[in-house]
Amino acid sequence: MKIKYLIIAALFFLQNCGYTPIYNNLENTQYKINLIEIRGDDSIIENFIASKINNLSKKDAKEIINLKISYSVKRETLLKNKKNEITNYLIIQNIKFDIKNNKNLNKLFEFNDETKIENINDQFELEKYQDEIIKNFIDLKINEFILKVSTL
């Protein structure tokens, strides 16, 4: 019974405090994004980037942005144990957005991240976990990029 009152009170206060989600404007972008080029190491990641960008692009928008994207991912050995087995990896990620539009705007946005992960004995699970980290990074940085473009 107390939980119901707590939930109702929380909803009441959240509605009246002016709370708006940070990425609320992503659905309201008024840009048509022409994805000219994607450069990277993995075709699955390239397809993920292309589908994410195409979902955010408005087909009937007046403002056209030409976009080139390049990304890189490196996995380096961070720590080894006494048996010379790898215990930790460092994943270094970089993504660059190079935009040009019909108003002679040329801008480069670059995002970098380093993530430390522990080694998993099952290589398949390790690769799957690394792919999830990469996709989360790219998803976050695409949203950040769209927010930056909307403020130009």
PDB file of C-alpha atoms in Angstrom:
ATOM      1  CA  MET A   1       0.000   0.000   0.000  1.00  0.00           C
ATOM      2  CA  LYS A   2       2.823   2.377   0.906  1.00  0.00           C
ATOM      3  CA  ILE A   3       4.576   1.566  -2.383  1.00  0.00           C
ATOM      4  CA  LYS A   4       1.528   2.712  -4.363  1.00  0.00           C
ATOM      5  CA  TYR A   5       1.521   6.066  -2.572  1.00  0.00           C
ATOM      6  CA  LEU A   6       5.252   6.418  -3.098  1.00  0.00           C
ATOM      7  CA  ILE A   7       4.943   5.743  -6.838  1.00  0.00           C
ATOM      8  CA  ILE A   8       2.056   8.194  -7.197  1.00  0.00           C
ATOM      9  CA  ALA A   9       3.989  10.847  -5.283  1.00  0.00           C
ATOM     10  CA  ALA A  10       7.084  10.296  -7.422  1.00  0.00           C
ATOM     11  CA  LEU A  11       5.086  10.608 -10.637  1.00  0.00           C
ATOM     12  CA  PHE A  12       3.427  13.767  -9.357  1.00  0.00           C
ATOM     13  CA  PHE A  13       6.744  15.418  -8.526  1.00  0.00           C
ATOM     14  CA  LEU A  14       8.460  14.351 -11.769  1.00  0.00           C
ATOM     15  CA  GLN A  15       5.673  15.796 -13.891  1.00  0.00           C
ATOM     16  CA  ASN A  16       5.867  19.199 -12.266  1.00  0.00           C
ATOM     17  CA  CYS A  17       9.609  19.725 -11.988  1.00  0.00           C
ATOM     18  CA  GLY A  18      10.257  20.435 -15.672  1.00  0.00           C
ATOM     19  CA  TYR A  19      12.148  17.203 -16.233  1.00  0.00           C
ATOM     20  CA  THR A  20      12.867  16.455 -19.889  1.00  0.00           C
ATOM     21  CA  PRO A  21      15.093  13.654 -21.141  1.00  0.00           C
ATOM     22  CA  ILE A  22      18.492  14.700 -22.498  1.00  0.00           C
ATOM     23  CA  TYR A  23      18.006  12.889 -25.790  1.00  0.00           C
ATOM     24  CA  ASN A  24      14.431  14.066 -26.258  1.00  0.00           C
ATOM     25  CA  ASN A  25      15.385  16.196 -29.274  1.00  0.00           C
ATOM     26  CA  LEU A  26      16.903  13.283 -31.203  1.00  0.00           C
ATOM     27  CA  GLU A  27      13.536  12.347 -32.668  1.00  0.00           C
ATOM     28  CA  ASN A  28      12.975  15.976 -33.686  1.00  0.00           C
ATOM     29  CA  THR A  29      16.082  16.386 -35.820  1.00  0.00           C
ATOM     30  CA  GLN A  30      15.442  18.390 -38.943  1.00  0.00           C
ATOM     31  CA  TYR A  31      18.355  17.118 -41.002  1.00  0.00           C
ATOM     32  CA  LYS A  32      18.684  14.794 -43.905  1.00  0.00           C
ATOM     33  CA  ILE A  33      21.953  12.976 -43.368  1.00  0.00           C
ATOM     34  CA  ASN A  34      23.750  11.671 -46.441  1.00  0.00           C
ATOM     35  CA  LEU A  35      26.114   9.032 -45.207  1.00  0.00           C
ATOM     36  CA  ILE A  36      28.956   9.309 -47.711  1.00  0.00           C
ATOM     37  CA  GLU A  37      31.522   7.008 -46.179  1.00  0.00           C
ATOM     38  CA  ILE A  38      32.117   4.751 -43.185  1.00  0.00           C
ATOM     39  CA  ARG A  39      35.658   3.540 -42.562  1.00  0.00           C
ATOM     40  CA  GLY A  40      36.469   0.940 -39.964  1.00  0.00           C
ATOM     41  CA  ASP A  41      37.565  -2.592 -39.260  1.00  0.00           C
ATOM     42  CA  ASP A  42      34.287  -4.467 -38.948  1.00  0.00           C
ATOM     43  CA  SER A  43      31.410  -4.630 -41.433  1.00  0.00           C
ATOM     44  CA  ILE A  44      28.908  -5.500 -38.671  1.00  0.00           C
ATOM     45  CA  ILE A  45      29.809  -2.298 -36.816  1.00  0.00           C
ATOM     46  CA  GLU A  46      29.597  -0.346 -40.095  1.00  0.00           C
ATOM     47  CA  ASN A  47      26.072  -1.687 -40.678  1.00  0.00           C
ATOM     48  CA  PHE A  48      25.134  -0.799 -37.093  1.00  0.00           C
ATOM     49  CA  ILE A  49      26.360   2.789 -37.597  1.00  0.00           C
ATOM     50  CA  ALA A  50      24.599   3.123 -40.954  1.00  0.00           C
ATOM     51  CA  SER A  51      21.258   1.903 -39.604  1.00  0.00           C
ATOM     52  CA  LYS A  52      21.486   4.176 -36.552  1.00  0.00           C
ATOM     53  CA  ILE A  53      22.267   7.229 -38.714  1.00  0.00           C
ATOM     54  CA  ASN A  54      19.528   6.371 -41.239  1.00  0.00           C
ATOM     55  CA  ASN A  55      16.987   6.074 -38.422  1.00  0.00           C
ATOM     56  CA  LEU A  56      17.860   9.573 -37.212  1.00  0.00           C
ATOM     57  CA  SER A  57      17.808  11.149 -40.679  1.00  0.00           C
ATOM     58  CA  LYS A  58      14.643  12.854 -41.913  1.00  0.00           C
ATOM     59  CA  LYS A  59      13.996  12.147 -45.589  1.00  0.00           C
ATOM     60  CA  ASP A  60      11.993  15.325 -46.248  1.00  0.00           C
ATOM     61  CA  ALA A  61      14.185  17.794 -44.316  1.00  0.00           C
ATOM     62  CA  LYS A  62      15.483  20.960 -45.968  1.00  0.00           C
ATOM     63  CA  GLU A  63      18.870  20.935 -44.239  1.00  0.00           C
ATOM     64  CA  ILE A  64      21.217  18.357 -45.777  1.00  0.00           C
ATOM     65  CA  ILE A  65      24.349  17.168 -44.004  1.00  0.00           C
ATOM     66  CA  ASN A  66      27.016  15.108 -45.761  1.00  0.00           C
ATOM     67  CA  LEU A  67      28.699  12.843 -43.265  1.00  0.00           C
ATOM     68  CA  LYS A  68      31.877  10.771 -43.263  1.00  0.00           C
ATOM     69  CA  ILE A  69      32.498   8.497 -40.311  1.00  0.00           C
ATOM     70  CA  SER A  70      35.677   6.701 -39.351  1.00  0.00           C
ATOM     71  CA  TYR A  71      36.128   4.525 -36.312  1.00  0.00           C
ATOM     72  CA  SER A  72      38.798   2.332 -34.840  1.00  0.00           C
ATOM     73  CA  VAL A  73      38.891  -0.211 -32.040  1.00  0.00           C
ATOM     74  CA  LYS A  74      42.014  -1.687 -30.487  1.00  0.00           C
ATOM     75  CA  ARG A  75      42.241  -4.357 -27.811  1.00  0.00           C
ATOM     76  CA  GLU A  76      45.499  -4.303 -25.909  1.00  0.00           C
ATOM     77  CA  THR A  77      46.781  -6.499 -23.122  1.00  0.00           C
ATOM     78  CA  LEU A  78      46.641  -4.610 -19.853  1.00  0.00           C
ATOM     79  CA  LEU A  79      47.632  -7.169 -17.193  1.00  0.00           C
ATOM     80  CA  LYS A  80      49.018 -10.690 -17.035  1.00  0.00           C
ATOM     81  CA  ASN A  81      49.242 -13.035 -14.073  1.00  0.00           C
ATOM     82  CA  LYS A  82      52.279 -15.016 -12.881  1.00  0.00           C
ATOM     83  CA  LYS A  83      51.476 -17.800 -15.353  1.00  0.00           C
ATOM     84  CA  ASN A  84      51.741 -15.242 -18.176  1.00  0.00           C
ATOM     85  CA  GLU A  85      48.003 -15.509 -18.868  1.00  0.00           C
ATOM     86  CA  ILE A  86      46.129 -12.351 -19.833  1.00  0.00           C
ATOM     87  CA  THR A  87      43.826 -11.208 -17.039  1.00  0.00           C
ATOM     88  CA  ASN A  88      42.766  -7.738 -18.235  1.00  0.00           C
ATOM     89  CA  TYR A  89      42.371  -5.995 -21.562  1.00  0.00           C
ATOM     90  CA  LEU A  90      42.147  -2.339 -22.509  1.00  0.00           C
ATOM     91  CA  ILE A  91      39.713  -1.503 -25.306  1.00  0.00           C
ATOM     92  CA  ILE A  92      40.581   1.787 -27.013  1.00  0.00           C
ATOM     93  CA  GLN A  93      37.800   3.228 -29.160  1.00  0.00           C
ATOM     94  CA  ASN A  94      37.765   6.234 -31.442  1.00  0.00           C
ATOM     95  CA  ILE A  95      35.039   7.580 -33.712  1.00  0.00           C
ATOM     96  CA  LYS A  96      35.199  10.674 -35.946  1.00  0.00           C
ATOM     97  CA  PHE A  97      32.311  12.480 -37.600  1.00  0.00           C
ATOM     98  CA  ASP A  98      33.280  14.787 -40.458  1.00  0.00           C
ATOM     99  CA  ILE A  99      30.313  16.894 -41.565  1.00  0.00           C
ATOM    100  CA  LYS A 100      29.750  19.239 -44.460  1.00  0.00           C
ATOM    101  CA  ASN A 101      26.518  20.940 -45.317  1.00  0.00           C
ATOM    102  CA  ASN A 102      25.186  23.212 -48.030  1.00  0.00           C
ATOM    103  CA  LYS A 103      26.001  26.310 -45.945  1.00  0.00           C
ATOM    104  CA  ASN A 104      29.775  25.707 -46.249  1.00  0.00           C
ATOM    105  CA  LEU A 105      29.991  24.318 -42.751  1.00  0.00           C
ATOM    106  CA  ASN A 106      32.904  21.920 -42.273  1.00  0.00           C
ATOM    107  CA  LYS A 107      33.259  20.455 -38.825  1.00  0.00           C
ATOM    108  CA  LEU A 108      35.012  17.461 -37.289  1.00  0.00           C
ATOM    109  CA  PHE A 109      33.790  15.826 -34.102  1.00  0.00           C
ATOM    110  CA  GLU A 110      36.034  13.225 -32.492  1.00  0.00           C
ATOM    111  CA  PHE A 111      35.211  10.996 -29.532  1.00  0.00           C
ATOM    112  CA  ASN A 112      37.590   8.661 -27.683  1.00  0.00           C
ATOM    113  CA  ASP A 113      37.103   6.133 -24.918  1.00  0.00           C
ATOM    114  CA  GLU A 114      39.120   3.543 -23.029  1.00  0.00           C
ATOM    115  CA  THR A 115      37.461   0.623 -21.286  1.00  0.00           C
ATOM    116  CA  LYS A 116      39.125  -1.950 -19.061  1.00  0.00           C
ATOM    117  CA  ILE A 117      37.674  -5.454 -19.100  1.00  0.00           C
ATOM    118  CA  GLU A 118      38.599  -8.685 -17.414  1.00  0.00           C
ATOM    119  CA  ASN A 119      39.505 -11.694 -19.489  1.00  0.00           C
ATOM    120  CA  ILE A 120      36.868 -14.383 -19.909  1.00  0.00           C
ATOM    121  CA  ASN A 121      38.001 -17.973 -20.524  1.00  0.00           C
ATOM    122  CA  ASP A 122      35.407 -18.464 -23.259  1.00  0.00           C
ATOM    123  CA  GLN A 123      36.689 -16.548 -26.329  1.00  0.00           C
ATOM    124  CA  PHE A 124      33.208 -16.405 -27.872  1.00  0.00           C
ATOM    125  CA  GLU A 125      31.796 -14.735 -24.755  1.00  0.00           C
ATOM    126  CA  LEU A 126      34.742 -12.330 -24.651  1.00  0.00           C
ATOM    127  CA  GLU A 127      34.168 -11.280 -28.277  1.00  0.00           C
ATOM    128  CA  LYS A 128      30.436 -10.912 -27.648  1.00  0.00           C
ATOM    129  CA  TYR A 129      31.087  -8.751 -24.579  1.00  0.00           C
ATOM    130  CA  GLN A 130      33.588  -6.609 -26.489  1.00  0.00           C
ATOM    131  CA  ASP A 131      31.065  -6.112 -29.335  1.00  0.00           C
ATOM    132  CA  GLU A 132      28.451  -4.954 -26.818  1.00  0.00           C
ATOM    133  CA  ILE A 133      30.903  -2.423 -25.375  1.00  0.00           C
ATOM    134  CA  ILE A 134      31.692  -1.136 -28.873  1.00  0.00           C
ATOM    135  CA  LYS A 135      28.012  -0.869 -29.867  1.00  0.00           C
ATOM    136  CA  ASN A 136      27.138   0.967 -26.649  1.00  0.00           C
ATOM    137  CA  PHE A 137      30.013   3.401 -27.217  1.00  0.00           C
ATOM    138  CA  ILE A 138      28.989   4.049 -30.823  1.00  0.00           C
ATOM    139  CA  ASP A 139      25.314   4.446 -29.914  1.00  0.00           C
ATOM    140  CA  LEU A 140      26.147   6.949 -27.190  1.00  0.00           C
ATOM    141  CA  LYS A 141      28.527   8.938 -29.392  1.00  0.00           C
ATOM    142  CA  ILE A 142      26.063   9.098 -32.298  1.00  0.00           C
ATOM    143  CA  ASN A 143      23.484  10.562 -29.927  1.00  0.00           C
ATOM    144  CA  GLU A 144      26.079  13.029 -28.636  1.00  0.00           C
ATOM    145  CA  PHE A 145      26.999  13.941 -32.209  1.00  0.00           C
ATOM    146  CA  ILE A 146      23.360  14.619 -33.149  1.00  0.00           C
ATOM    147  CA  LEU A 147      22.978  16.858 -30.098  1.00  0.00           C
ATOM    148  CA  LYS A 148      26.090  18.829 -31.089  1.00  0.00           C
ATOM    149  CA  VAL A 149      24.880  19.202 -34.671  1.00  0.00           C
ATOM    150  CA  SER A 150      21.500  20.450 -33.498  1.00  0.00           C
ATOM    151  CA  THR A 151      23.206  23.289 -31.595  1.00  0.00           C
ATOM    152  CA  LEU A 152      25.126  24.536 -34.659  1.00  0.00           C
TER     153      LEU A 152
END
